[in-house]
XYZ file of C-alpha atoms in Angstrom:
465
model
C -42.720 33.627 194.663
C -39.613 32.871 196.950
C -39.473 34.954 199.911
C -36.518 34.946 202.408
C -38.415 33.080 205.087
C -38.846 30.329 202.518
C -34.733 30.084 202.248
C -33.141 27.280 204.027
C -30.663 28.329 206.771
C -27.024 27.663 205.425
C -24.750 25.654 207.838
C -20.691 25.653 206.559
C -19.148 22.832 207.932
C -20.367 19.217 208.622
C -18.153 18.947 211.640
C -19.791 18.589 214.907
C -21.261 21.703 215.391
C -22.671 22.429 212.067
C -24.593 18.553 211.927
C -25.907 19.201 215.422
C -27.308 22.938 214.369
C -28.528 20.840 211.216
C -30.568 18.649 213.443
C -31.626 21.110 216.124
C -32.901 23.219 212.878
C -34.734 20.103 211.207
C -36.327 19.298 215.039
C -37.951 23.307 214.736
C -38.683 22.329 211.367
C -36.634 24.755 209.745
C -35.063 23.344 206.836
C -30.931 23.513 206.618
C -28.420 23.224 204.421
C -25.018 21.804 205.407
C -22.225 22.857 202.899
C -18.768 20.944 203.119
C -15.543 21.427 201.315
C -14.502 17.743 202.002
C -15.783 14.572 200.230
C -17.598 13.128 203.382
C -18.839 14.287 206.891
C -16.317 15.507 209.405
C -13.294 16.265 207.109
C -11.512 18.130 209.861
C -12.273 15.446 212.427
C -10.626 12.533 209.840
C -7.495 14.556 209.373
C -6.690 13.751 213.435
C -8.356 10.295 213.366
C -5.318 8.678 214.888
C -5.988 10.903 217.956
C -7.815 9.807 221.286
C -10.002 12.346 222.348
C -10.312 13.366 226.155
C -13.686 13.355 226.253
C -16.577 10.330 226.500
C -18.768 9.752 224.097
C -21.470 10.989 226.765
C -19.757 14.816 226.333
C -19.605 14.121 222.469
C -22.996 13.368 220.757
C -25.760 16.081 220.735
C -29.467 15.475 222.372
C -31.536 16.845 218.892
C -29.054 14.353 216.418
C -29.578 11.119 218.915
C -33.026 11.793 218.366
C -32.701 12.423 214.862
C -30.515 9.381 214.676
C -32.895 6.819 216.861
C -34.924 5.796 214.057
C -32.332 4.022 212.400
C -31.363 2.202 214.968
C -28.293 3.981 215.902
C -26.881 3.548 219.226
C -24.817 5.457 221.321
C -21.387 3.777 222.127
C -20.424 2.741 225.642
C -20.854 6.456 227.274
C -17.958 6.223 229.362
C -15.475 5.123 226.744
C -12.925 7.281 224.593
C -13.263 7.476 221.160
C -10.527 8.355 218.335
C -11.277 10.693 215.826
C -11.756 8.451 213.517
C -14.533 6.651 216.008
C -15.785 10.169 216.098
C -16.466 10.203 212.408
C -17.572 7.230 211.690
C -19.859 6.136 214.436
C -21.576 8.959 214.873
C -20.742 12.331 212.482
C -20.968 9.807 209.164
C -24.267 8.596 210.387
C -25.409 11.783 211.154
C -25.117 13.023 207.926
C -26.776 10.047 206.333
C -29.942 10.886 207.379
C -29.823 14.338 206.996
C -29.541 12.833 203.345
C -29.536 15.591 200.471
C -29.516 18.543 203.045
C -26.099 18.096 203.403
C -23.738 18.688 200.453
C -20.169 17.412 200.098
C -17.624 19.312 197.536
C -18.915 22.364 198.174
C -16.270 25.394 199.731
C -17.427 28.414 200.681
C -15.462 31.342 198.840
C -17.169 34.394 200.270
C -20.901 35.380 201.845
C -22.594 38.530 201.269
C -26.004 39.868 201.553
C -27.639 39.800 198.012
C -26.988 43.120 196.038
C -25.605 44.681 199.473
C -21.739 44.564 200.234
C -20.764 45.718 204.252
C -21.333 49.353 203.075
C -24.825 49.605 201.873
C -26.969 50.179 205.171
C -30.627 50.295 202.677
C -33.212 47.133 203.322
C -29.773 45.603 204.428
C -31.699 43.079 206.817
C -34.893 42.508 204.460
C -31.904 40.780 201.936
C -31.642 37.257 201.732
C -28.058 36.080 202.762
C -25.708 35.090 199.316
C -23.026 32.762 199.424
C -20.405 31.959 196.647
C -19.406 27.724 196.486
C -16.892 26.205 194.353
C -17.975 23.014 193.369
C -15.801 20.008 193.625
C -15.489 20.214 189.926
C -14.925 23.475 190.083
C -17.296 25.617 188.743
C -18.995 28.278 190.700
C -22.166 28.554 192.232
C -24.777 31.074 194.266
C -26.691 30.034 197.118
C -29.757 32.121 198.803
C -29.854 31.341 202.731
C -32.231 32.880 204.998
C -29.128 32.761 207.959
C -25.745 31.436 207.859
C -24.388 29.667 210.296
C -20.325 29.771 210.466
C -19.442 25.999 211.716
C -16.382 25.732 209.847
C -13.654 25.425 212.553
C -10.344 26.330 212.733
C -8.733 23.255 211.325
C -7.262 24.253 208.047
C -5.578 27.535 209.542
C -2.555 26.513 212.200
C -0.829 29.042 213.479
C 2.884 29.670 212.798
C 6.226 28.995 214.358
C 6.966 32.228 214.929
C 6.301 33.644 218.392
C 4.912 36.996 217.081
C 2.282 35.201 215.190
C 3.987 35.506 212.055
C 5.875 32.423 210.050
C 9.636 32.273 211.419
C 12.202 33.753 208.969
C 13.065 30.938 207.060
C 10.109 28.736 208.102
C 8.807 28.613 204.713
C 11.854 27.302 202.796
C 12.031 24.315 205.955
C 8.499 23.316 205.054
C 9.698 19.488 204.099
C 11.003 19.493 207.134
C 7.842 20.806 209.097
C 4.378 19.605 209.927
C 1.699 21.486 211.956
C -0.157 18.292 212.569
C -0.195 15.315 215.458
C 1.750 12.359 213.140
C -0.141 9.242 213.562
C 2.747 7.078 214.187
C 1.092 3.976 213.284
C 1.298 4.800 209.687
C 4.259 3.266 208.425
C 5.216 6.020 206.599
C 4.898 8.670 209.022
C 6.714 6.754 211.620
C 9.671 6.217 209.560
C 9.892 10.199 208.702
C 10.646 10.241 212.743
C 11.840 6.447 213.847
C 15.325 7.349 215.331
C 15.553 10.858 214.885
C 15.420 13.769 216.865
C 11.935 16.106 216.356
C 11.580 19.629 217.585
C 7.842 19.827 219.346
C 6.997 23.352 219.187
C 3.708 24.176 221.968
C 2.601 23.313 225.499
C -1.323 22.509 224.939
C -2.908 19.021 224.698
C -2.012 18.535 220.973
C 1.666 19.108 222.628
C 1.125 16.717 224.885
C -0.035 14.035 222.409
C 2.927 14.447 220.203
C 5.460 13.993 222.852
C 3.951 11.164 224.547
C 3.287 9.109 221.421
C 6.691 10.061 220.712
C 8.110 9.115 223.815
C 5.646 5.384 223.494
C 7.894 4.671 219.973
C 11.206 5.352 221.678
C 11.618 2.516 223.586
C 10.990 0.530 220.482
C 13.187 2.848 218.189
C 16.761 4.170 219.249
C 17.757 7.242 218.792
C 14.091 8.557 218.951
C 14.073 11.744 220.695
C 11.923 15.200 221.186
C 13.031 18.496 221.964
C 10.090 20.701 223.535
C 10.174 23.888 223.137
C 8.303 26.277 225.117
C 7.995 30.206 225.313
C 7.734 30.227 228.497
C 9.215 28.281 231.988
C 8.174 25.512 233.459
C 6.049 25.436 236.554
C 3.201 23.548 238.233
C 0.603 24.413 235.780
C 2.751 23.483 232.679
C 1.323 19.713 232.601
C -2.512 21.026 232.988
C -4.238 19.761 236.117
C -3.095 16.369 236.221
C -5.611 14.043 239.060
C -7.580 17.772 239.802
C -8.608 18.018 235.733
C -12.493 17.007 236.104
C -11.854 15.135 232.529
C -9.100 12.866 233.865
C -7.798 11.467 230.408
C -7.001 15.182 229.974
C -5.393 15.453 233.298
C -3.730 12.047 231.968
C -2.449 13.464 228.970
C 0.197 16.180 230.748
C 1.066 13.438 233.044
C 1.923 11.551 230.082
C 3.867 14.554 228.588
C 5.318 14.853 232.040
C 6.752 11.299 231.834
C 8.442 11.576 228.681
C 10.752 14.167 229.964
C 11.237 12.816 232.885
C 12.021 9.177 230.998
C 14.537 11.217 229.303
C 12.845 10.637 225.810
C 12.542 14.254 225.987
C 14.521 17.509 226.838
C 12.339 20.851 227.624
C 13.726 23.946 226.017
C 12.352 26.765 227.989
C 11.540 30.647 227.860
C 12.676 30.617 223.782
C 10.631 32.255 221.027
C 11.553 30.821 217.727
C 12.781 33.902 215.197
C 14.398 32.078 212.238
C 14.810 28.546 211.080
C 18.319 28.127 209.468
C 19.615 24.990 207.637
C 22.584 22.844 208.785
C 24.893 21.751 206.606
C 23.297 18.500 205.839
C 19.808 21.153 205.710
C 18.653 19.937 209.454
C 16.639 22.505 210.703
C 18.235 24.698 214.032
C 15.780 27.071 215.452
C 17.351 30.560 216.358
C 15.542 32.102 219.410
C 14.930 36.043 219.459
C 17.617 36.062 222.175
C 20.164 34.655 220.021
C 20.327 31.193 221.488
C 20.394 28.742 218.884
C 19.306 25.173 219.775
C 21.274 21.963 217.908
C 20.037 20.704 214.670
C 16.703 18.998 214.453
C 15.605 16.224 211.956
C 11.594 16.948 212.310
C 9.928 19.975 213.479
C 6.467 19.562 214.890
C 4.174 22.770 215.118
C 1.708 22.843 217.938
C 0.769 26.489 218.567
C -2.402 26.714 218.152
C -5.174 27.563 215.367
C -6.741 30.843 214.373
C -10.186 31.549 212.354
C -10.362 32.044 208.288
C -12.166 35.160 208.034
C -11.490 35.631 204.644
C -15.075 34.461 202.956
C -16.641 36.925 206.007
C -15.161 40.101 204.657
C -18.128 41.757 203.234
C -20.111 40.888 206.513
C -20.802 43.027 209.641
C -18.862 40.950 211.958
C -18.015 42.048 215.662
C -14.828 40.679 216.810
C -12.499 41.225 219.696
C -9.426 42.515 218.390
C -7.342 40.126 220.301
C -8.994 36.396 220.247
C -11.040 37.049 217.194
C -14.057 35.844 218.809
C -17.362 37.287 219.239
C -17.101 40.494 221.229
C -19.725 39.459 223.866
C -17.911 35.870 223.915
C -14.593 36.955 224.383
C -14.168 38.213 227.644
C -15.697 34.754 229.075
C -12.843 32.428 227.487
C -9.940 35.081 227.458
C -6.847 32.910 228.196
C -5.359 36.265 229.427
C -7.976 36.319 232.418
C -8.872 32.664 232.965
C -7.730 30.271 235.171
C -9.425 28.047 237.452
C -13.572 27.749 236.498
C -15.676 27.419 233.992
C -16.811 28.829 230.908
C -20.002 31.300 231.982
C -23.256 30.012 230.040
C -23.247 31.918 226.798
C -25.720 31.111 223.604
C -27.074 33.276 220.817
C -26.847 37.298 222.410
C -23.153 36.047 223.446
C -22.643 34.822 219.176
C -24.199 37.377 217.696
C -23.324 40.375 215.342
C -24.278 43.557 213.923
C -25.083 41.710 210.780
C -28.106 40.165 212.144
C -28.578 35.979 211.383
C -24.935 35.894 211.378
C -23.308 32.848 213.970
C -20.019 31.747 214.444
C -20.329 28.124 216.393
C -18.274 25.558 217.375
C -14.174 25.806 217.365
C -15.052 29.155 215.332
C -16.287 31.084 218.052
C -13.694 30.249 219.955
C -11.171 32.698 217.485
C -7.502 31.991 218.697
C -8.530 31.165 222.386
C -7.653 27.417 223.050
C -9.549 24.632 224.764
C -12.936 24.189 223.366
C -15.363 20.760 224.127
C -18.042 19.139 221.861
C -20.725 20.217 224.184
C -19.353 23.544 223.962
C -20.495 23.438 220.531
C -23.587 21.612 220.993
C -25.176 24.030 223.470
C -24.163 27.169 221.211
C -26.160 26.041 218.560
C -29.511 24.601 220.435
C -29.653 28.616 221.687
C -28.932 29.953 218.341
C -31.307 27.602 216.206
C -33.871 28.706 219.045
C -33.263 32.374 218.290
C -34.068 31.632 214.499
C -37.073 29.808 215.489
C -38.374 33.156 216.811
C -38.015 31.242 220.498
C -36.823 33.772 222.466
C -37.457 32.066 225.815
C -35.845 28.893 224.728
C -32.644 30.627 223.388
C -32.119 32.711 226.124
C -32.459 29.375 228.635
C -28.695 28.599 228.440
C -26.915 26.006 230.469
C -23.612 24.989 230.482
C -21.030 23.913 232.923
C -17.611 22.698 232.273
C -15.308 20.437 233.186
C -12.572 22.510 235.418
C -8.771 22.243 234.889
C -8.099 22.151 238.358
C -5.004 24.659 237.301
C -4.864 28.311 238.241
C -3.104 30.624 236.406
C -4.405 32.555 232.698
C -3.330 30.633 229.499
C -2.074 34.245 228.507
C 0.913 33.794 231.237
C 2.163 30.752 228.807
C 4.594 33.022 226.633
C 6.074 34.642 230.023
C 9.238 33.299 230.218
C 8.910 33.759 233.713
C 5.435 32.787 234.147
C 5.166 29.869 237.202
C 9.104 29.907 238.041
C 7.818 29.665 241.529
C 4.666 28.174 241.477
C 4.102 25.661 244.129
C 3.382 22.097 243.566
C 5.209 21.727 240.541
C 8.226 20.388 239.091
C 11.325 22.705 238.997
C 12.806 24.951 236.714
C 15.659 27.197 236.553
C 15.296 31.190 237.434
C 16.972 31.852 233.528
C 15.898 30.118 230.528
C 18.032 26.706 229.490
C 17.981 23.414 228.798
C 16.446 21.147 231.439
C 15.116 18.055 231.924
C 12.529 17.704 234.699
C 13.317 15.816 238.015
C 11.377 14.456 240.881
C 8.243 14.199 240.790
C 5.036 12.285 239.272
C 5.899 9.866 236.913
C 3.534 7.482 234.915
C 4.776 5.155 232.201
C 3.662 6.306 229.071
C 2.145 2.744 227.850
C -0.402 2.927 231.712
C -1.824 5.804 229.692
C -2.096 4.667 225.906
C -5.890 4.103 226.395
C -6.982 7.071 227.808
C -4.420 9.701 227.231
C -3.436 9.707 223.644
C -5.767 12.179 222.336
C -6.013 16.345 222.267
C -8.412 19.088 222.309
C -8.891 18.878 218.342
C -12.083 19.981 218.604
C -13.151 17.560 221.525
């Protein structure tokens, strides 16, 4: 007879997080199973593959998978080098996967988890039921899995958020969609960089994937005329607008808003400041123009690119007992230790399986996940989260509760939550300058690096990194 302890632990996602909680659970000799809507390993990861992460492939492979991995003779790229996403995938999340062999299963979306003959009202044997989850199969038909725990690893990929600053789509930003992508273009597709070659593209954000955009844009420029970004930000410019620069403790971060920094002040880009995007009308050629929620309405666009973020699909979760703060979305214990409103300067305190956990007990959220809607989140993030949590399963209290983790620091002060302040940083010191009221500017003195020093390092976003 099957008994719940006999269940394998179910792992959505074969992204980063879930294949490392895949290994740590195969290392404690649980056995997992590693469901993913895409064809092969990493799906998420491939869709930015173009991108340069800011992190080294020492901060990006996991301790249990290397081990996991050693057998076949996999080695560890050069530890101080910068891999795309596409590296990412390939070299090490592919391989991965591989020898986790039929414990991982491609094709396979999760629709909605439950526990078995219990939906989130039912309090009776609640926690003696096995976990249910519903899969439709690449084919699709429909399917029930038993798991003994589920662990969320599915990221926050397939959910950006909106142009609108209220978190809801901009009037009219549905009917624009041809016009809009939420995504990093990889400009060495030829298709892709014709759609923007010599034409003017809104950049909508001011986070890495931000920066990426405009400095890739910036790089084609000077090979294309009449390429040119407008950056639009909710808030004004000050010293902390470009991240921490030569202070950032990963410097191909810090390189990255340098990088940003030099396309406006190349002139390959214009900063739009303080303006919250409220419709999207058409032109009369059907160019987009963005219409602020103070009236101002900016000059027709070609291209809009959407960088503002991504949020968590909680949809399949609904008949669970989750515990979420009603602002980020994350874990309620999590949340107040990566609250952009309250951050600045520092690192993330060490946080593991009490910080993930919820009243529906062998419940996890890892990886970009756990995160909810608060930005910034590294590999080893990730990787740490689910060593405590597949320690906690194991019964190994001891081991679970032994968290460590310290981050790289920004080397910027000031919350993330001051970033849709118009005001926010007028004054700061050390940066560049902006006007008291919101306008049009383009940035003056101050650091400049050519945009092709950086192509090596600086190319790439948070994405997941």
């Amino acid at each position: 007879m099957t008994t719940t302890a006999d269940l394998p632990v179910v792992v959505i996602g074969a992204g980063p997080a879930g294949l490392a909680a895949a290994a740590h659970l195969v290392e404690r000799g649980i056995e997992p199973l590693v469901l993913e809507a895409g064809p092969a390993a990493a799906t998420a990861v491939r869709g930015w593959s173009h991108v340069r992460l800011f992190s080294t492939w020492s901060e990006l492979t996991d301790p249990a998978a290397e081990k996991l991995l050693a057998p076949t003779g996999w080695v560890r790229p050069a530890a101080d080098t910068y891999p795309t996403g596409g590296d990412w995938a390939e070299q090490y999340l592919q391989p991965l996967a591989d020898v986790l062999g039929d414990r991982v299963r491609y094709g396979a979306t999760v629709t909605g988890v439950s526990r078995l003959g219990r939906d989130r009202i039912v309090d009776a044997d609640r926690e003696q039921q096995p976990f249910t989850l519903r899969i439709t199969r690449g084919d699709g038909g429909e399917e029930r899995i038993l798991g003994r725990a589920v662990i969320d690893a599915s990221g926050t990929w397939s959910t950006p958020a909106p142009i609108g600053a209220d978190g809801l789509p901009a009037l009219g930003e549905h009917a624009a969609s041809a016009r809009i992508s939420y995504r990093i273009p990889d400009l060495k597709d030829p298709a892709v960089r014709a759609r923007y070659a010599g034409r003017r593209t809104a950049v909508i954000g001011s986070g890495a994937s931000a920066f990426t955009a405009l400095a890739a844009l910036a790089d084609m420029a000077r090979d294309e005329p009449g390429t040119h970004s407008v950056w639009v930000l909710r808030r004004g410019i000050s010293g902390s607008t470009f991240g921490g620069g030569s202070a950032d403790q990963l410097p191909a971060r810090g390189a990255l808003g340098l990088a940003a920094k030099a396309a406006v002040d190349n002139g390959h880009a214009d900063a739009v400041t303080g303006f919250r995007t409220q419709v999207i009308e058409s032109a009369d050629d059907g160019s987009p123009v963005l219409v602020g929620e103070d009236g101002r309405r900016l000059d027709p666009v070609d291209e809009v690119i959407v960088l503002t973020g991504l949020r968590p699909d909680l949809s399949f979760l609904s008949e669970l007992r989750l515990a979420l703060d009603e602002r980020l979305q994350a874990p309620v214990e999590l949340a107040p230790l990566i609250d952009p409103n309250q951050h600045s300067c520092g690192t993330v305190y060490p946080h593991g399986h009490r910080e993930l956990s919820h009243p529906e007990q062998g419940l996890y959220l890892v990886g970009m996940k756990s995160y909810g809607r608060a930005p910034t989140f590294l590999a080893m993030t990730g990787y740490e989260q689910v060593r405590s949590v597949t320690a906690a399963l194991a019964g190994d209290t001891e081991a679970a509760d032994r968290v460590e983790l310290t981050l790289p620091e920004t080397g910027v002060c000031g919350g993330a939550g001051l970033f849709d302040d118009p005001a926010a940083g007028q004054t700061d010191e050390g940066g560049c300058c902006a006007p008291v009221a919101p306008a049009l500017v383009q940035i003056g003195a101050g650091i400049s690096l050519p945009v092709a020093a950086l192509a090596g390092t600086a190319s790439g976003g948070c994405c997941g990194s």
